[in-house]
Short mmCIF file of C-alpha atoms and ligand atoms in Angstrom, two decimals:
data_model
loop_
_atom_site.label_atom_id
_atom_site.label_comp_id
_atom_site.label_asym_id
_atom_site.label_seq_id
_atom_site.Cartn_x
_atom_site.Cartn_y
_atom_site.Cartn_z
CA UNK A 77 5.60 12.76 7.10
CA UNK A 78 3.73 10.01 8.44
CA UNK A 79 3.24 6.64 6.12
CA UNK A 80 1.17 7.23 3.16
CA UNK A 81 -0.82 4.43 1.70
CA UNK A 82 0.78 5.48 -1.79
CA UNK A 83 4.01 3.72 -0.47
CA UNK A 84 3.46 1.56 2.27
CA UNK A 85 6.21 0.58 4.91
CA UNK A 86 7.01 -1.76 7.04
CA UNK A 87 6.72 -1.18 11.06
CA UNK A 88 9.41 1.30 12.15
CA UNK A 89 10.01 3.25 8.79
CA UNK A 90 9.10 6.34 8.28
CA UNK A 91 9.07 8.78 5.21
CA UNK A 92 11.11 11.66 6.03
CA UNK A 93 10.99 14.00 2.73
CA UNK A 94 10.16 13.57 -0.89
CA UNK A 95 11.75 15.22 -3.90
CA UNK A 96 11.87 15.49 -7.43
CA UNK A 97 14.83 15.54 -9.72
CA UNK A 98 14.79 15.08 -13.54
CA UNK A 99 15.58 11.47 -13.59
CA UNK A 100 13.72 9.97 -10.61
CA UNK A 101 11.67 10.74 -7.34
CA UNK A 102 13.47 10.70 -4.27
CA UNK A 103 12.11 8.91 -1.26
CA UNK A 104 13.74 9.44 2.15
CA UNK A 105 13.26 7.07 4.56
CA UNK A 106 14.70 6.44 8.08
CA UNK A 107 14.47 3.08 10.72
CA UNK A 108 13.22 3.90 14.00
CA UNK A 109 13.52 0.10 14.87
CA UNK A 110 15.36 -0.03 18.54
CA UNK A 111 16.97 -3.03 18.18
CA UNK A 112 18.25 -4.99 15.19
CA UNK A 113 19.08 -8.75 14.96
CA UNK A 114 22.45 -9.60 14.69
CA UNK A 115 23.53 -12.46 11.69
CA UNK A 116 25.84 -14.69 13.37
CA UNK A 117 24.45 -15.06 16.75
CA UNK A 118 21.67 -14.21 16.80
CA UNK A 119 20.85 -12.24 19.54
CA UNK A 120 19.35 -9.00 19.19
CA UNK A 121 21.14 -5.93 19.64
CA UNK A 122 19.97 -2.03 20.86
CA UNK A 123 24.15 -0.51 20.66
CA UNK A 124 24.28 2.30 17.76
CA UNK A 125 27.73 1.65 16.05
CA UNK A 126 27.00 4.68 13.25
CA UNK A 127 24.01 5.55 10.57
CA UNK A 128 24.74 5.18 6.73
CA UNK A 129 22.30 5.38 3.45
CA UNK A 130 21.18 2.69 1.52
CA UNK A 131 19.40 3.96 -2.02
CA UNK A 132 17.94 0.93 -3.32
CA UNK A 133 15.02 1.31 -6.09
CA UNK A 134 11.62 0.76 -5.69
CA UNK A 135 8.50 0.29 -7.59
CA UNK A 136 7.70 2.95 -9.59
CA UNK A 137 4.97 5.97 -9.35
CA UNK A 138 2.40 6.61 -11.74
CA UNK A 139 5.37 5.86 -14.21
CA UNK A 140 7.91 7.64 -12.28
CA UNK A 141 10.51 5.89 -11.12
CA UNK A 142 11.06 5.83 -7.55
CA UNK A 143 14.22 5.51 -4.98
CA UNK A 144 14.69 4.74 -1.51
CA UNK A 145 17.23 7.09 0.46
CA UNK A 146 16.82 5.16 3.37
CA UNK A 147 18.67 5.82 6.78
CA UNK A 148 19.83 2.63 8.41
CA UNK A 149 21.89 1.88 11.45
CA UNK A 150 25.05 -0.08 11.91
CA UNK A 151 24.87 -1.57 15.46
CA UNK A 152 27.32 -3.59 17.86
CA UNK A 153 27.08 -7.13 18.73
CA UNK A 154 27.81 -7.71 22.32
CA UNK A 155 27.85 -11.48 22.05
CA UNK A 156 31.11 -12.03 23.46
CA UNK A 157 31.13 -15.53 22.09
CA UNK A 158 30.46 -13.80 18.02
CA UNK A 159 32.70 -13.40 15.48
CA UNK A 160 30.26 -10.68 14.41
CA UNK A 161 31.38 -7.59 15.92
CA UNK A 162 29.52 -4.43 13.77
CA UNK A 163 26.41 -5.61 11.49
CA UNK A 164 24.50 -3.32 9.00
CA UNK A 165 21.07 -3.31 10.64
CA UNK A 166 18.69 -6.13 8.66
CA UNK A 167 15.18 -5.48 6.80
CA UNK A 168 14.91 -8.68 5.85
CA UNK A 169 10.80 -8.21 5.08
CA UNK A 170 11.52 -4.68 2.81
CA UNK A 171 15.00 -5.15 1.25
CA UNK A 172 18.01 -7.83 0.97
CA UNK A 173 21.09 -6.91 2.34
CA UNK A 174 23.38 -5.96 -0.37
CA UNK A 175 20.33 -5.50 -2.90
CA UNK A 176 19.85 -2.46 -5.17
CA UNK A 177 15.95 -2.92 -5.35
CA UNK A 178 12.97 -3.32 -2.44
CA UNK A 179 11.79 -6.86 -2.63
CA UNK A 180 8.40 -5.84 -3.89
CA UNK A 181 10.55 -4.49 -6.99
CA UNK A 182 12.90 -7.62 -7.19
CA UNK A 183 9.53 -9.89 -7.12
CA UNK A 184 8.06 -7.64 -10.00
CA UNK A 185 11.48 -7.92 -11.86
CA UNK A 186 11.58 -11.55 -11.51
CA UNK A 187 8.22 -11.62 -12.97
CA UNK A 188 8.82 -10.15 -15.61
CA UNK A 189 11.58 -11.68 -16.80
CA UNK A 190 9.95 -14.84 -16.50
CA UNK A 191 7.42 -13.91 -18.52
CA UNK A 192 9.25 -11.91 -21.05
CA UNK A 193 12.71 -12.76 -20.88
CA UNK A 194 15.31 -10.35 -20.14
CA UNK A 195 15.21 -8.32 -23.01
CA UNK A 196 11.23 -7.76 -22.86
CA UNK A 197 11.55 -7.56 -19.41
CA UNK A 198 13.16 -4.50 -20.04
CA UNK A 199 11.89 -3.13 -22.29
CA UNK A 200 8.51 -3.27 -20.40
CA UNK A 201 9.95 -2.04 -17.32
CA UNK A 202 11.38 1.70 -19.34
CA UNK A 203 7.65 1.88 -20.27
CA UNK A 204 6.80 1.60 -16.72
CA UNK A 205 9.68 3.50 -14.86
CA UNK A 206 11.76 0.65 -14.02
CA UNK A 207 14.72 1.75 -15.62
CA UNK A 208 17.17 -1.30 -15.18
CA UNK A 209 19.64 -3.37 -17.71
CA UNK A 210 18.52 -6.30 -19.25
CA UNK A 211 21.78 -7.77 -17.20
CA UNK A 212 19.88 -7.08 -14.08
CA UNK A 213 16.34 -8.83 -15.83
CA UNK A 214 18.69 -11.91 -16.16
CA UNK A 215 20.23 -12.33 -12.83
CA UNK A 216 17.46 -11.90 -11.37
CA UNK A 217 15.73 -15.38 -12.21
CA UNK A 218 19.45 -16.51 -10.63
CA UNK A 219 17.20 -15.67 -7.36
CA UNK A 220 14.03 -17.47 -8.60
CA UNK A 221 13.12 -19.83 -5.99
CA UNK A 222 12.78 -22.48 -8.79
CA UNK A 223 9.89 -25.24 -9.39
CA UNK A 224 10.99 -28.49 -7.50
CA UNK A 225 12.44 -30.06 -10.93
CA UNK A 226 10.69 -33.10 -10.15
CA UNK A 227 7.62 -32.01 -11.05
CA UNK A 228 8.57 -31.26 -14.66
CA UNK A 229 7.50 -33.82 -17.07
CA UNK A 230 9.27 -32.37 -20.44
CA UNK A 231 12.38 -30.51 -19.89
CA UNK A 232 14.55 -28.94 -22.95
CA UNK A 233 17.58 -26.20 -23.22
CA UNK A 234 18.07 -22.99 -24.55
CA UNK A 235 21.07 -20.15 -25.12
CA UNK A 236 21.10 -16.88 -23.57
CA UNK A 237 23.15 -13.68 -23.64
CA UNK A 238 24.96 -12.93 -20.51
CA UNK A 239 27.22 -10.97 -23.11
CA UNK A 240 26.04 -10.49 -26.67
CA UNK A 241 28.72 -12.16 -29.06
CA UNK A 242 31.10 -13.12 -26.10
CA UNK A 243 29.35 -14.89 -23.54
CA UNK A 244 27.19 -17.33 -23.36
CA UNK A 245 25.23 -19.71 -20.88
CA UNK A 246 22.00 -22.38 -20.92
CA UNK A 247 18.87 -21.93 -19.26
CA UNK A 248 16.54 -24.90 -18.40
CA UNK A 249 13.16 -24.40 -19.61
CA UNK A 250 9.65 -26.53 -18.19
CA UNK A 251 8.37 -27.37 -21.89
CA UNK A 252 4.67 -27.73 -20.74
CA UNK A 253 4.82 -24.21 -18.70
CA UNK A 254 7.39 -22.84 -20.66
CA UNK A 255 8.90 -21.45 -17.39
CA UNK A 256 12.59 -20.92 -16.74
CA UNK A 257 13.80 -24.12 -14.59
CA UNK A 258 17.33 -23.50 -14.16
CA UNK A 259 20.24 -21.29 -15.90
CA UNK A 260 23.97 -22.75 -16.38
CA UNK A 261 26.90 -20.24 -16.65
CA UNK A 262 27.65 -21.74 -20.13
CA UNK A 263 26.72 -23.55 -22.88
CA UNK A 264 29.57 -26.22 -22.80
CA UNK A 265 28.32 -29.85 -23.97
CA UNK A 266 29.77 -30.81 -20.79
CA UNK A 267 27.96 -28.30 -18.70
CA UNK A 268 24.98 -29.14 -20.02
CA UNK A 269 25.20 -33.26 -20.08
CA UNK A 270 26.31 -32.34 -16.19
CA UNK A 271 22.90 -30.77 -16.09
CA UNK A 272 21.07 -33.14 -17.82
CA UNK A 273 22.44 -35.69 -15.56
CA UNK A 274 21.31 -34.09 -12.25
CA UNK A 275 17.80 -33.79 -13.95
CA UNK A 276 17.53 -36.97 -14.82
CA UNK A 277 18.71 -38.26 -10.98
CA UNK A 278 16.01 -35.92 -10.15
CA UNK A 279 13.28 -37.80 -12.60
CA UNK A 280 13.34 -34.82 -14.90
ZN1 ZN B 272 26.43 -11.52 17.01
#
């Protein structure tokens, strides 16, 4: 199966089936890229080490959610100079490495818990087939590419969850935009006056 403008792809990825189970639709996809980049060097490389599956989620489906099966290469590096011998092959426009969701998804995520907070974040993303923990809502604004902190004018704190009754750390909050700014791992008066410090080097 060719592309289908219902779920776009990058150059050199192709749908390969679609299925149905009770929980989620099932997207196979496969990489016909011939050559992949490799992360050390970086020269790029055309040798076929082995093929392995990646199932990271992506945005959902009239409401259904939706995940990737997709078929990626591991390839050699023949840089004898790299450290780098095997590398996973690298969509850097269409998924992180590592990363459980597309980036489309993760930008969506991070959206929405920006605007909502973890917990509405989630809860709007069940609604809407985006069936994550509020866990995953909250490390995701660890990825925010955050607001130069120069440009806030009123800054303030506030307590979050990573653990409800156990564990606790600070976010940073814009007080004009109400945006989150920054997020500490704890709520420790010397954490914080640490972070207060930096923002106030940094004219916050
Ligand atoms: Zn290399």
């Amino acid at each position: 199966m060719p592309t289908t403008p219902l779920l776009p792809l990058p150059d050199g990825l192709e749908i390969i089936a679609v299925s149905m189970t009770e929980k989620e639709l099932q997207v196979r996809v496969t990489s016909h890229r011939v050559s992949s980049i490799c992360p050390q060097c970086p020269k790029p490389s055309r040798s076929i080490h082995s093929y392995y599956r990646r199932k990271p989620l992506e945005l959902p489906c009239a409401g259904q959610t939706v995940r990737l099966e997709l078929s990626v290469k591991k390839c050699f590096c023949r840089e004898k100079t790299c450290p780098q011998k095997i590398f996973p092959e690298r969509l850097p426009e269409f998924v992180e490495p590592s990363s459980r969701l597309t980036s489309r998804l993760r930008t969506i995520v991070q959206a929405m818990a920006g605007a909502f907070h973890a917990k509405g974040g989630a809860r709007l993303g069940a609604q809407l087939g985006i069936r994550l923990s509020r866990m995953t809502y909250l490390r995701s604004l660890l990825r925010f590419s955050l607001s130069p902190v120069d440009q806030v004018k009123h800054g303030g704190v506030d307590d979050f969850a990573w653990k409800r009754g156990k564990s606790y750390g600070t976010v940073r909050v814009d007080l004009d935009t109400h945006d989150s700014i920054d997020l500490l791992p704890d709520r420790e008066a010397t954490t914080v006056s640490t972070g207060w410090k930096s923002m106030r080097k940094s004219k916050w």
